[in-house]
mmCIF file with all atom_site columns, C-alpha atoms in Angstrom:
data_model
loop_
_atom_site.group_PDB
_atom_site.id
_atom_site.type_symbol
_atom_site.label_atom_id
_atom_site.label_alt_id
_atom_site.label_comp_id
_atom_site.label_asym_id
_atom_site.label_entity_id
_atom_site.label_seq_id
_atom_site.pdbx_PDB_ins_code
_atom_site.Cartn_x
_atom_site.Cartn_y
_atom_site.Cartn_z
_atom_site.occupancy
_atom_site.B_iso_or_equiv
_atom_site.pdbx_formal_charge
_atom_site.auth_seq_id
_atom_site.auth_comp_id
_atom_site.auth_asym_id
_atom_site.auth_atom_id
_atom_site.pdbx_PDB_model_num
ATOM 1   C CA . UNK A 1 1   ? 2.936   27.547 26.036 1.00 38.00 ? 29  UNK A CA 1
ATOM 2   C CA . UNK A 1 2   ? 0.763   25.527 22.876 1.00 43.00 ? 30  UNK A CA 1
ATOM 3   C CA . UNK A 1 3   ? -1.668  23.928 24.340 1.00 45.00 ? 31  UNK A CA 1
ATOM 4   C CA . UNK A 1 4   ? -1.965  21.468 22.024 1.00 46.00 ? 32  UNK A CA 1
ATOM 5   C CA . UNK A 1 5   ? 0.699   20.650 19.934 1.00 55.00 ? 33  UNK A CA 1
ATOM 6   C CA . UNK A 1 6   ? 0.533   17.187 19.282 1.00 74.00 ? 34  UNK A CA 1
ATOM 7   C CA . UNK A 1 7   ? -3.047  16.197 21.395 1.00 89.00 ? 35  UNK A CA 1
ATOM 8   C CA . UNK A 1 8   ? -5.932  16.339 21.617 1.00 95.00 ? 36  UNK A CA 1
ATOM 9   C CA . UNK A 1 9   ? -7.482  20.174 22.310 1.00 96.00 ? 37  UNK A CA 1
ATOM 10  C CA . UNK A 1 10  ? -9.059  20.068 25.940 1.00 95.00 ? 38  UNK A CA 1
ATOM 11  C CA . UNK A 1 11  ? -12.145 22.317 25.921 1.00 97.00 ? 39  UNK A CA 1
ATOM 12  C CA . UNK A 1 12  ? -14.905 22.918 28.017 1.00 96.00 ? 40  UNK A CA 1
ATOM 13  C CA . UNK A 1 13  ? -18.455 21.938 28.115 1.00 97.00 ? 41  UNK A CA 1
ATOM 14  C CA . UNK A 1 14  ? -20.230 22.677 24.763 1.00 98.00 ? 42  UNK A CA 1
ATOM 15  C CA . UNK A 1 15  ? -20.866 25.088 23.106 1.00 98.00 ? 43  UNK A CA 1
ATOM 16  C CA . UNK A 1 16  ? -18.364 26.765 22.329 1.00 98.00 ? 44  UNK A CA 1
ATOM 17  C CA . UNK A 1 17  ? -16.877 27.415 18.537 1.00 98.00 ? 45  UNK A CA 1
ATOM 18  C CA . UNK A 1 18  ? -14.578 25.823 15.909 1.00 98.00 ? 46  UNK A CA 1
ATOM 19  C CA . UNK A 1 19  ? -12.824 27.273 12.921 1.00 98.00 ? 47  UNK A CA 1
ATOM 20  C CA . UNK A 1 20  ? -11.746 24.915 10.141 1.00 98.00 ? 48  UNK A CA 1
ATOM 21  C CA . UNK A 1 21  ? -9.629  25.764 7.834  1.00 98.00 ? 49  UNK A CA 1
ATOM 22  C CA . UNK A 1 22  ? -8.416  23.225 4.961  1.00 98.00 ? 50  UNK A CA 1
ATOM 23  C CA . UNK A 1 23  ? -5.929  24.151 2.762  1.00 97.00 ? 51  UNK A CA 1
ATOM 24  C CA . UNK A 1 24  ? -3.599  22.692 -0.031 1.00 97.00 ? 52  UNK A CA 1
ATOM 25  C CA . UNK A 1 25  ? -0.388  24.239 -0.352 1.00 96.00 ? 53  UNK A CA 1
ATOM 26  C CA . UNK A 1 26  ? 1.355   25.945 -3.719 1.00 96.00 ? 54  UNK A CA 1
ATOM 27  C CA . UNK A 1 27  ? 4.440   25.699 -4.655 1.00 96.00 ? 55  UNK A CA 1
ATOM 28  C CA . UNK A 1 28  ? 5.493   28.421 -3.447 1.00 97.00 ? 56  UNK A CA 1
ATOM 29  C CA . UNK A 1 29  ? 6.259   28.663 0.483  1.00 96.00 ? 57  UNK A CA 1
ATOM 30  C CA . UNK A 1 30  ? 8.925   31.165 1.221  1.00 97.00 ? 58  UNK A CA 1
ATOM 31  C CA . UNK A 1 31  ? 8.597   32.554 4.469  1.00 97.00 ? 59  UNK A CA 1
ATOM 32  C CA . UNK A 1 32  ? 5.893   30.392 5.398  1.00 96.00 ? 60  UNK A CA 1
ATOM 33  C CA . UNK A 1 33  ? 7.134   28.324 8.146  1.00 96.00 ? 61  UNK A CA 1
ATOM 34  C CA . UNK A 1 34  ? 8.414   31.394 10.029 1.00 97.00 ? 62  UNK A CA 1
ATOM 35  C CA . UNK A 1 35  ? 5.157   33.187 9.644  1.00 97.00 ? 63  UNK A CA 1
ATOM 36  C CA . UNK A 1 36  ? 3.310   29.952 10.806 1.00 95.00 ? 64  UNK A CA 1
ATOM 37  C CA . UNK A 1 37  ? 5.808   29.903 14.073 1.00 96.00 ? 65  UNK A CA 1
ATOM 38  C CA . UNK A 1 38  ? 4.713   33.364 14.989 1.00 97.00 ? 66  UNK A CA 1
ATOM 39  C CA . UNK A 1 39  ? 1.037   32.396 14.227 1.00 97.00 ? 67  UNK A CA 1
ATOM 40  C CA . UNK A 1 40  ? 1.256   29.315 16.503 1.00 95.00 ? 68  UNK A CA 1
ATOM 41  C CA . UNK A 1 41  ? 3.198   31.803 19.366 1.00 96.00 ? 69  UNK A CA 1
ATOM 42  C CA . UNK A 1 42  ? 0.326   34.527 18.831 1.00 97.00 ? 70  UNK A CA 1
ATOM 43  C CA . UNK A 1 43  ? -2.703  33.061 18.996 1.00 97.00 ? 71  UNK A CA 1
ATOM 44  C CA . UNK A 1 44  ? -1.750  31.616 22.398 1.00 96.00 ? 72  UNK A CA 1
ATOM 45  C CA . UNK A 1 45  ? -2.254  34.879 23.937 1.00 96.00 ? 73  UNK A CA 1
ATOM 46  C CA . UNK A 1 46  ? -5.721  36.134 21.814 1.00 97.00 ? 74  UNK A CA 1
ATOM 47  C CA . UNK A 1 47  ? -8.413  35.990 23.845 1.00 98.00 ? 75  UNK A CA 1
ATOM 48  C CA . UNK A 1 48  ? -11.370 33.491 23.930 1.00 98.00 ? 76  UNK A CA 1
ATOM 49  C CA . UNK A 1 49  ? -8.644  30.718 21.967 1.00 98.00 ? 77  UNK A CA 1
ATOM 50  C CA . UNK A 1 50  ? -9.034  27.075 23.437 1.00 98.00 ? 78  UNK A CA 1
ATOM 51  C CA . UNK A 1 51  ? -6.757  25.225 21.583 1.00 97.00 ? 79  UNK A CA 1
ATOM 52  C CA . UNK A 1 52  ? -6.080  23.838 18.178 1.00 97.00 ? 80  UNK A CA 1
ATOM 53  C CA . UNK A 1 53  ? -5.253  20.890 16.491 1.00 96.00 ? 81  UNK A CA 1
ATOM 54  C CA . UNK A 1 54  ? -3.403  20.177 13.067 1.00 96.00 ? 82  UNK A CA 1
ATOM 55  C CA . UNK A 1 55  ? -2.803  17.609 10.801 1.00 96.00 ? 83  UNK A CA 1
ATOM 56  C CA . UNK A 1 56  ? -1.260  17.316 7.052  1.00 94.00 ? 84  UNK A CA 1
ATOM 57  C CA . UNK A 1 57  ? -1.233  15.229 4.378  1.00 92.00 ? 85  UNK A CA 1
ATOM 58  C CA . UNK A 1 58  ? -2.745  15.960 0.903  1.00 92.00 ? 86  UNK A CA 1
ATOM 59  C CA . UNK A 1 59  ? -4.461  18.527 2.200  1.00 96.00 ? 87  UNK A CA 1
ATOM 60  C CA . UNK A 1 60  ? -3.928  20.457 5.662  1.00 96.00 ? 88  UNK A CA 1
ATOM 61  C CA . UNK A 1 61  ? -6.346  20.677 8.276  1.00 97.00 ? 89  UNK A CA 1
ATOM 62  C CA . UNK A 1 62  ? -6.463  22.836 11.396 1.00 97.00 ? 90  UNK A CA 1
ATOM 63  C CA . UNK A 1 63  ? -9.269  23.123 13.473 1.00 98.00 ? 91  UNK A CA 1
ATOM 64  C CA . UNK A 1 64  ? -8.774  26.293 16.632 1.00 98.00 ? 92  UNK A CA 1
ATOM 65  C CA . UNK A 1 65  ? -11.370 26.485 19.069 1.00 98.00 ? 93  UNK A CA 1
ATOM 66  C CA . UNK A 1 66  ? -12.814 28.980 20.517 1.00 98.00 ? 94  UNK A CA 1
ATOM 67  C CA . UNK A 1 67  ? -14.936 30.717 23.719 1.00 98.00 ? 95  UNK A CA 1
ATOM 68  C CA . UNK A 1 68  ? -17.364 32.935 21.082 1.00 98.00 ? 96  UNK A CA 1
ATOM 69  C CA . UNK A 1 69  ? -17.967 34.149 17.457 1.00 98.00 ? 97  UNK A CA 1
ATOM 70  C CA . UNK A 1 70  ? -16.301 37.581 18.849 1.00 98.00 ? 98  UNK A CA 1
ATOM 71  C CA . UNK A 1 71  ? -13.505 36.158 19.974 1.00 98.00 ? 99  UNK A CA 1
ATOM 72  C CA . UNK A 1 72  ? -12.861 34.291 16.059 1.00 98.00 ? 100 UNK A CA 1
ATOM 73  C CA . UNK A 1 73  ? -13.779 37.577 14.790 1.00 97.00 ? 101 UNK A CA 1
ATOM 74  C CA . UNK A 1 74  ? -11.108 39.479 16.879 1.00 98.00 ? 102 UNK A CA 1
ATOM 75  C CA . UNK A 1 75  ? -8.353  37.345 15.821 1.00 98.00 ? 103 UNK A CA 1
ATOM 76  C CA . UNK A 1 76  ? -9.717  36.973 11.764 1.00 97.00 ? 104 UNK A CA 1
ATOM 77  C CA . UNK A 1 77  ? -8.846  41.277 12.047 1.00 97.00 ? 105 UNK A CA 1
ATOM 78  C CA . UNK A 1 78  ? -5.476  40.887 14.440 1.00 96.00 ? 106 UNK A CA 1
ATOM 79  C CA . UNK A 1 79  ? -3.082  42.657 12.218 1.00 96.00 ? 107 UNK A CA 1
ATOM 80  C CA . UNK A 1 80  ? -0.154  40.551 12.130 1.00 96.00 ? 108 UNK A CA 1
ATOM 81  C CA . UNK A 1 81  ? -2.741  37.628 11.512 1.00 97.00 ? 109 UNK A CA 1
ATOM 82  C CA . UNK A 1 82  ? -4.029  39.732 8.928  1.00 96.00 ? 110 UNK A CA 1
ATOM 83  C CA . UNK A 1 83  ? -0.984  39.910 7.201  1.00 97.00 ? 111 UNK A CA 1
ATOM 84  C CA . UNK A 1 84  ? -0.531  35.933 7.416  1.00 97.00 ? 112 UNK A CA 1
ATOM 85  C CA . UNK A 1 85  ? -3.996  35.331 6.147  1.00 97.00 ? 113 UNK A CA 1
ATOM 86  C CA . UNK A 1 86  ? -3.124  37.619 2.693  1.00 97.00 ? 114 UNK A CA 1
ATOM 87  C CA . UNK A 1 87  ? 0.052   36.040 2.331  1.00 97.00 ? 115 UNK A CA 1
ATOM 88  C CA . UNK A 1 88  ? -1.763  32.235 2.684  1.00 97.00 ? 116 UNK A CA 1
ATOM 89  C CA . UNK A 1 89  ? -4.776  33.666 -0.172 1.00 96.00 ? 117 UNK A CA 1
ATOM 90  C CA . UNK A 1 90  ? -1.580  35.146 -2.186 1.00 96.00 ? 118 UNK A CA 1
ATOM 91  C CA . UNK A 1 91  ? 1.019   32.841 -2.071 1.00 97.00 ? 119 UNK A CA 1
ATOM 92  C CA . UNK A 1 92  ? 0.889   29.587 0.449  1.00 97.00 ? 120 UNK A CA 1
ATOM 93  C CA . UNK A 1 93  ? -2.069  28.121 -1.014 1.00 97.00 ? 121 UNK A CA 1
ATOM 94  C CA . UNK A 1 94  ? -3.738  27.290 -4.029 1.00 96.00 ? 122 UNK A CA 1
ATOM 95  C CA . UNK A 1 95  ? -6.930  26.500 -1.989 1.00 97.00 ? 123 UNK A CA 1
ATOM 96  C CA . UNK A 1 96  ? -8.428  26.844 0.929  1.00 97.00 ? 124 UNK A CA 1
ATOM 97  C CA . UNK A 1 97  ? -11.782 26.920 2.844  1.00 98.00 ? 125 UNK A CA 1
ATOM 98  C CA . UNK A 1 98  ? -12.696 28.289 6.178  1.00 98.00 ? 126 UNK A CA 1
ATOM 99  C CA . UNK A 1 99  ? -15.610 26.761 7.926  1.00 98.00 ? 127 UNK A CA 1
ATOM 100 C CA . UNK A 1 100 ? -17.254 28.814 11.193 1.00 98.00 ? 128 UNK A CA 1
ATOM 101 C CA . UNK A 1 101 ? -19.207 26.139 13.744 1.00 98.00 ? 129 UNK A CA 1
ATOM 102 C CA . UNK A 1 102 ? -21.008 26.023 16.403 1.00 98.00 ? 130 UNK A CA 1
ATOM 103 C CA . UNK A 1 103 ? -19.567 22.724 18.674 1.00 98.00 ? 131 UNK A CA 1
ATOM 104 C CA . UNK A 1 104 ? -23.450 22.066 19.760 1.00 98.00 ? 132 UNK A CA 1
ATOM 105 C CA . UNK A 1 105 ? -21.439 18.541 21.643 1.00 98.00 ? 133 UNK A CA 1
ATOM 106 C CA . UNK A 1 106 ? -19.186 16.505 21.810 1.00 98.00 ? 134 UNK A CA 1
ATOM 107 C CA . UNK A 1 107 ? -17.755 13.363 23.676 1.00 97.00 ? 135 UNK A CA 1
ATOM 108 C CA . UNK A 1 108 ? -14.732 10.976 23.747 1.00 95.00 ? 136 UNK A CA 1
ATOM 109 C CA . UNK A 1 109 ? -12.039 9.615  25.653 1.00 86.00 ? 137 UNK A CA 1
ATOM 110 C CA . UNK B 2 1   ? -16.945 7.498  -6.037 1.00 39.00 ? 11  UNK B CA 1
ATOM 111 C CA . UNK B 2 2   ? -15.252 8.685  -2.955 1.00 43.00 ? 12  UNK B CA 1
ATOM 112 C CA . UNK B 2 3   ? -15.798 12.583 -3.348 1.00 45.00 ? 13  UNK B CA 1
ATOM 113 C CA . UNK B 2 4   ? -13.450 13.755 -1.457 1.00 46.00 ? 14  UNK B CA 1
ATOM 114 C CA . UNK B 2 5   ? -10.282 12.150 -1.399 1.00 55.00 ? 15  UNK B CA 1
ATOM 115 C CA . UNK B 2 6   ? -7.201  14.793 -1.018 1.00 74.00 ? 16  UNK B CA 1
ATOM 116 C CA . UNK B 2 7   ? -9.833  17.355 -2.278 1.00 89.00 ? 17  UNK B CA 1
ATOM 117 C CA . UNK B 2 8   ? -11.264 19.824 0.240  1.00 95.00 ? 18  UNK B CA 1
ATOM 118 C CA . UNK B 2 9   ? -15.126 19.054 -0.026 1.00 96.00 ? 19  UNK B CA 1
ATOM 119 C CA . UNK B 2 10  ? -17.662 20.802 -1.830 1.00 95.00 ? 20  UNK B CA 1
ATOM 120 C CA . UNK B 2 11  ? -20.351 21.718 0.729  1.00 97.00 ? 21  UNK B CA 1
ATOM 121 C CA . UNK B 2 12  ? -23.626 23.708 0.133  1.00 96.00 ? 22  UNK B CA 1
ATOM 122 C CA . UNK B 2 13  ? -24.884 26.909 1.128  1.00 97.00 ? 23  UNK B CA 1
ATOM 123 C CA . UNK B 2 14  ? -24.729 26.932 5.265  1.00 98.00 ? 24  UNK B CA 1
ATOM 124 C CA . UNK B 2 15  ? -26.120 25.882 7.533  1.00 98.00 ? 25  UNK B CA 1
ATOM 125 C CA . UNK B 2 16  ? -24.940 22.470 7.099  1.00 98.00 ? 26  UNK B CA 1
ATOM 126 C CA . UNK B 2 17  ? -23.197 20.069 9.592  1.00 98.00 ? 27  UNK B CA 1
ATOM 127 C CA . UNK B 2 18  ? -20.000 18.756 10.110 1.00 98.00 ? 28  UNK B CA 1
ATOM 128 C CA . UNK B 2 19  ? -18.455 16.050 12.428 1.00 98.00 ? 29  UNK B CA 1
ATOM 129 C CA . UNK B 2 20  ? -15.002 16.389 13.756 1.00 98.00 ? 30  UNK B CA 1
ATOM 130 C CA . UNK B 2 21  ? -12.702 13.392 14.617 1.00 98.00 ? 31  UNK B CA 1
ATOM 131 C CA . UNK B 2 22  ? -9.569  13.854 15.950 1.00 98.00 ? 32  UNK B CA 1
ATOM 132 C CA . UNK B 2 23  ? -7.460  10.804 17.399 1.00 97.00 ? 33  UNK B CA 1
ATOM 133 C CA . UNK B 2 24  ? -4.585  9.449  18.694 1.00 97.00 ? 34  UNK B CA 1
ATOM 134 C CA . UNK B 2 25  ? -4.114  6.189  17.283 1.00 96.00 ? 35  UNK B CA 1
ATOM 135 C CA . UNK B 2 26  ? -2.878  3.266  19.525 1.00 96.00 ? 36  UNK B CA 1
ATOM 136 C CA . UNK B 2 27  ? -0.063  0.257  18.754 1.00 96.00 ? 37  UNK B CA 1
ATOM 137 C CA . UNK B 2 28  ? -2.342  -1.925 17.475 1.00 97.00 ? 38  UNK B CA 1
ATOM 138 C CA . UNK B 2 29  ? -3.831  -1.320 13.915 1.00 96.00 ? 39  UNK B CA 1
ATOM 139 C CA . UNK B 2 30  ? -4.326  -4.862 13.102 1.00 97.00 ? 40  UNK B CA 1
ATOM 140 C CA . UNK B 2 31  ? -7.543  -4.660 10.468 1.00 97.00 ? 41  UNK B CA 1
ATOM 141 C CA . UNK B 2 32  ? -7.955  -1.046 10.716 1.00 96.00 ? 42  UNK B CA 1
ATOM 142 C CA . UNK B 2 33  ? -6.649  -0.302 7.224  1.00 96.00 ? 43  UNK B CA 1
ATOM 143 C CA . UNK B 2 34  ? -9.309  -2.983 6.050  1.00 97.00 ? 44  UNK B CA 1
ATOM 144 C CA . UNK B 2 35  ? -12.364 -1.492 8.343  1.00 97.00 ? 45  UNK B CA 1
ATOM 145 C CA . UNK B 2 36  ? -11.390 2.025  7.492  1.00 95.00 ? 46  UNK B CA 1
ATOM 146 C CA . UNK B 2 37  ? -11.090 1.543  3.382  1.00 96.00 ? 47  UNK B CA 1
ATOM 147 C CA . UNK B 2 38  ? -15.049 -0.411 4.576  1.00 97.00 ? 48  UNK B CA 1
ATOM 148 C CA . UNK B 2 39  ? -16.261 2.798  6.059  1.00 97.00 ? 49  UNK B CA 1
ATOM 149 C CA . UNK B 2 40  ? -14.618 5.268  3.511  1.00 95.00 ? 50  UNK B CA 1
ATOM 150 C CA . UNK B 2 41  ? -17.029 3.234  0.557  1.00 96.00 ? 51  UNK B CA 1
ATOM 151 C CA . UNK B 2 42  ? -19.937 3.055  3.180  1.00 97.00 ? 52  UNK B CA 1
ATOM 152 C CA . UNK B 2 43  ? -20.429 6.279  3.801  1.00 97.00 ? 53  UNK B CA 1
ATOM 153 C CA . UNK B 2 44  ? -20.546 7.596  0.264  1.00 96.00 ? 54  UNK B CA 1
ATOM 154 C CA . UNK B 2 45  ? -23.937 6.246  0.291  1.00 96.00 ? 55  UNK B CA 1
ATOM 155 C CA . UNK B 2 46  ? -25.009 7.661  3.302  1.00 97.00 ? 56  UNK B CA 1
ATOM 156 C CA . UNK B 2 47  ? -28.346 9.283  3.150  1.00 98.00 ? 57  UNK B CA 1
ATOM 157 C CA . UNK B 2 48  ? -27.612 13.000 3.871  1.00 98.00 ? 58  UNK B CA 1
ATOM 158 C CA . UNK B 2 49  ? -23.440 13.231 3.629  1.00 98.00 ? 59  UNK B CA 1
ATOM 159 C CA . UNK B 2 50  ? -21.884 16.019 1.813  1.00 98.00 ? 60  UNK B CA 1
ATOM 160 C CA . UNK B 2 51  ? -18.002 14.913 1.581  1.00 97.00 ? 61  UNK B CA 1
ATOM 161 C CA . UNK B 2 52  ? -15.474 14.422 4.371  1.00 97.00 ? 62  UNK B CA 1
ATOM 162 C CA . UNK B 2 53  ? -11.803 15.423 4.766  1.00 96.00 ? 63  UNK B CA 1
ATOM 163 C CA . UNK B 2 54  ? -8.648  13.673 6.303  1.00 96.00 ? 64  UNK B CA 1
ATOM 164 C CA . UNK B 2 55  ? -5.433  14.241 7.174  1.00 96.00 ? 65  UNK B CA 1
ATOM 165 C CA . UNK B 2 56  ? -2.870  12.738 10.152 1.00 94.00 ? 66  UNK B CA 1
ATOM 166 C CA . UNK B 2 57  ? 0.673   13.497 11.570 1.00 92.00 ? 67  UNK B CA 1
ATOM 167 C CA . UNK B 2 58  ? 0.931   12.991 15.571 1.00 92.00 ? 68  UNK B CA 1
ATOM 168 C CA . UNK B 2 59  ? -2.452  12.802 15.283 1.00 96.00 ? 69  UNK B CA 1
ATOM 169 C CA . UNK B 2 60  ? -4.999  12.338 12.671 1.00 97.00 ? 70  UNK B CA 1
ATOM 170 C CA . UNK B 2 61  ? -8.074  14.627 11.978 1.00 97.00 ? 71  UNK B CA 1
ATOM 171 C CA . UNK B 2 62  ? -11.553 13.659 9.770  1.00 97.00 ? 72  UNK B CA 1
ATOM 172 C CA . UNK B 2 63  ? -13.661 15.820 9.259  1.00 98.00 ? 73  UNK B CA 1
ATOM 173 C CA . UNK B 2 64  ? -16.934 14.591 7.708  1.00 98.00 ? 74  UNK B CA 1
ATOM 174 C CA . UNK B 2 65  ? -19.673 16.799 6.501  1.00 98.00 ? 75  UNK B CA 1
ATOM 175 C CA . UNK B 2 66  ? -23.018 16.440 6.482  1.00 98.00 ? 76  UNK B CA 1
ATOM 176 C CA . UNK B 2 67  ? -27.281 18.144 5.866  1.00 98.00 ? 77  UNK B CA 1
ATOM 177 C CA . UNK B 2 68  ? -28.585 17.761 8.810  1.00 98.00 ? 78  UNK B CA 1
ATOM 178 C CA . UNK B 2 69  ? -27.355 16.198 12.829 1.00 98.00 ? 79  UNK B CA 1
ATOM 179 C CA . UNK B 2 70  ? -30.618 13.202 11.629 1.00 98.00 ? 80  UNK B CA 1
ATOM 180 C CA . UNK B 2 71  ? -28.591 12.347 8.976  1.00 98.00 ? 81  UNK B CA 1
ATOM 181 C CA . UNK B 2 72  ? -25.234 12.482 11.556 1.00 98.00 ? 82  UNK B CA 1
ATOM 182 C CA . UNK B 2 73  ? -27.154 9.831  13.907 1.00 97.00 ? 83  UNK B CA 1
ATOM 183 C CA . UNK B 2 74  ? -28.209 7.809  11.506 1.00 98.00 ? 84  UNK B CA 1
ATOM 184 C CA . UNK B 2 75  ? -24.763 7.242  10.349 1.00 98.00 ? 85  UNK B CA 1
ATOM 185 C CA . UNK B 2 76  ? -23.749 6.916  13.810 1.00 97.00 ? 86  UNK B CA 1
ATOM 186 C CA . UNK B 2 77  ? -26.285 4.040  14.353 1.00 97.00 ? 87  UNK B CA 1
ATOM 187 C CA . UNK B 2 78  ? -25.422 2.459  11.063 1.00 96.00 ? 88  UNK B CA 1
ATOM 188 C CA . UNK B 2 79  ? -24.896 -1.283 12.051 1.00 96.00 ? 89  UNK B CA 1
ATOM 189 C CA . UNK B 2 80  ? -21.362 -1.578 10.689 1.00 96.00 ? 90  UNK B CA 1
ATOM 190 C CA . UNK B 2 81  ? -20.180 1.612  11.423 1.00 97.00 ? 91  UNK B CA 1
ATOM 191 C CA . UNK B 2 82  ? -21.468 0.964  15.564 1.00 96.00 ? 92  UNK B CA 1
ATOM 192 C CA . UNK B 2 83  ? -18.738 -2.027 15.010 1.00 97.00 ? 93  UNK B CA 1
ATOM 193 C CA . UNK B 2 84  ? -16.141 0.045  13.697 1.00 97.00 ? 94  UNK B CA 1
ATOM 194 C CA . UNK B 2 85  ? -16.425 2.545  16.416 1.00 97.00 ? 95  UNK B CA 1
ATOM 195 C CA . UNK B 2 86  ? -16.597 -0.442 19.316 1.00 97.00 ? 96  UNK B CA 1
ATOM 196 C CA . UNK B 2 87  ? -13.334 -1.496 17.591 1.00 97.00 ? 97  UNK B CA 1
ATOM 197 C CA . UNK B 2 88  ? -12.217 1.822  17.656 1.00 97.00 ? 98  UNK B CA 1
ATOM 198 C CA . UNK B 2 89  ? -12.654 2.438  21.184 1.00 96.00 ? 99  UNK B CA 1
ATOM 199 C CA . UNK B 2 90  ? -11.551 -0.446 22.143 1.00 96.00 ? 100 UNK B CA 1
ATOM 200 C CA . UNK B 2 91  ? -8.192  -1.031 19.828 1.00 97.00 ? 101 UNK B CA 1
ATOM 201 C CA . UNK B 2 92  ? -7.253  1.202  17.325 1.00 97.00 ? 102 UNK B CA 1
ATOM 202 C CA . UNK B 2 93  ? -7.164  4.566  19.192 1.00 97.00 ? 103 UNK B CA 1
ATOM 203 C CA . UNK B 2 94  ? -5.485  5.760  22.606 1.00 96.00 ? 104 UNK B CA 1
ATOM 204 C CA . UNK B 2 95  ? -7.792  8.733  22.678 1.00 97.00 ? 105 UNK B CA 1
ATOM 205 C CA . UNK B 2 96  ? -10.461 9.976  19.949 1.00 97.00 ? 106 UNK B CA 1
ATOM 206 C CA . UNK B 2 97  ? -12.773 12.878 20.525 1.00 98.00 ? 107 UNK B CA 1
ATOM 207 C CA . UNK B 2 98  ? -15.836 13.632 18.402 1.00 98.00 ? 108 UNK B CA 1
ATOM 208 C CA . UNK B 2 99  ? -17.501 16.992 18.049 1.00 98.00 ? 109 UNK B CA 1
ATOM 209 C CA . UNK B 2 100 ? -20.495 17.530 16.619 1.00 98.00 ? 110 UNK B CA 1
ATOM 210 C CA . UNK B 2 101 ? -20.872 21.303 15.109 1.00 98.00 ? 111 UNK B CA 1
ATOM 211 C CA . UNK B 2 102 ? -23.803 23.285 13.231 1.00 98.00 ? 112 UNK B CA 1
ATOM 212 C CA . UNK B 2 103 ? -21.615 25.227 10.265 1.00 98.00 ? 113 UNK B CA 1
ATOM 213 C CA . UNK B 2 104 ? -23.079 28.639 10.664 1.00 98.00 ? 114 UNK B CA 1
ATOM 214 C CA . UNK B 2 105 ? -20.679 30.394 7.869  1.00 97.00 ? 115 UNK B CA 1
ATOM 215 C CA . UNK B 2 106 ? -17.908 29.749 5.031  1.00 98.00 ? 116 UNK B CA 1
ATOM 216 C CA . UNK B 2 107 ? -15.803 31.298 2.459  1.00 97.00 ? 117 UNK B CA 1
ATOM 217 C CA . UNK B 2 108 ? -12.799 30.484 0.574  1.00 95.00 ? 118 UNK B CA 1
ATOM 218 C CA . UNK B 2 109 ? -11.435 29.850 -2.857 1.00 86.00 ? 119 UNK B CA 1
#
């Protein structure tokens, strides 16, 4: 089950945490759609993950939230994610930047 | 000077701030592309804002970054920008959620 492709992430009552990671994509992306399917598949299941949302144009954004700063820590040092996240630095992108927050509150629709 | 068009922003040394506004836009856009290029100028003078970050597909993300959650409200309370968001709310987006985060930590390239 993703829990949020395509909406709006439902989380609970602040706080809770949010990773943000903007990127913009080389030239070269062999193998990255597959590895991004099996990132979207895993992180499902990692503990403490709330949801995510993602959006691309000239740059990508993603934004994952979380329960705790453990819980983004746990799945920065998953192996497989490991993996993924070398390949990204390596290959996938030319840039990127990864932003740790504190969602102190929120409100909407 | 917009600085931060298809550019991932150049932010300080954390702890800074950053808003994140993720939407679902509705059928009717009329004026938004007018009212949105407004707010894009607007804010670069902003007292306090550090760059800001967009991208959309099924739904759109901004992140905007900023020195301190003062400098957020005042933005928030800025007299045009309160009727952007009324128009907002009220015809440009099906749903919109806005979190408001402390950025405790970043790296990247």
């Amino acid at each position: 089950m993703n829990k949020t492709m395509g909406e709006i992430s439902h989380t609970p009552k602040t706080p809770y945490y949010a990773v943000i990671f903007t990127s913009i994509k080389s030239e070269n992306q062999e193998n990255y759609a597959e590895m991004s399917a099996k990132m979207e598949e895993m992180v499902q299941i990692q503990p403490g993950y709330l949801g995510h949302e993602s959006a691309s144009g000239s740059i990508g954004i993603t934004v994952s939230y979380w329960e705790s700063i453990e819980a983004i820590k746990a799945w920065k040092n998953q192996s497989e994610h490991n993996i993924a996240q070398g390949l990204g630095k390596s290959t996938w992108y030319s840039q990127y930047k990864i932003r740790i927050c504190k969602v102190e509150h929120d409100y909407g629709t």
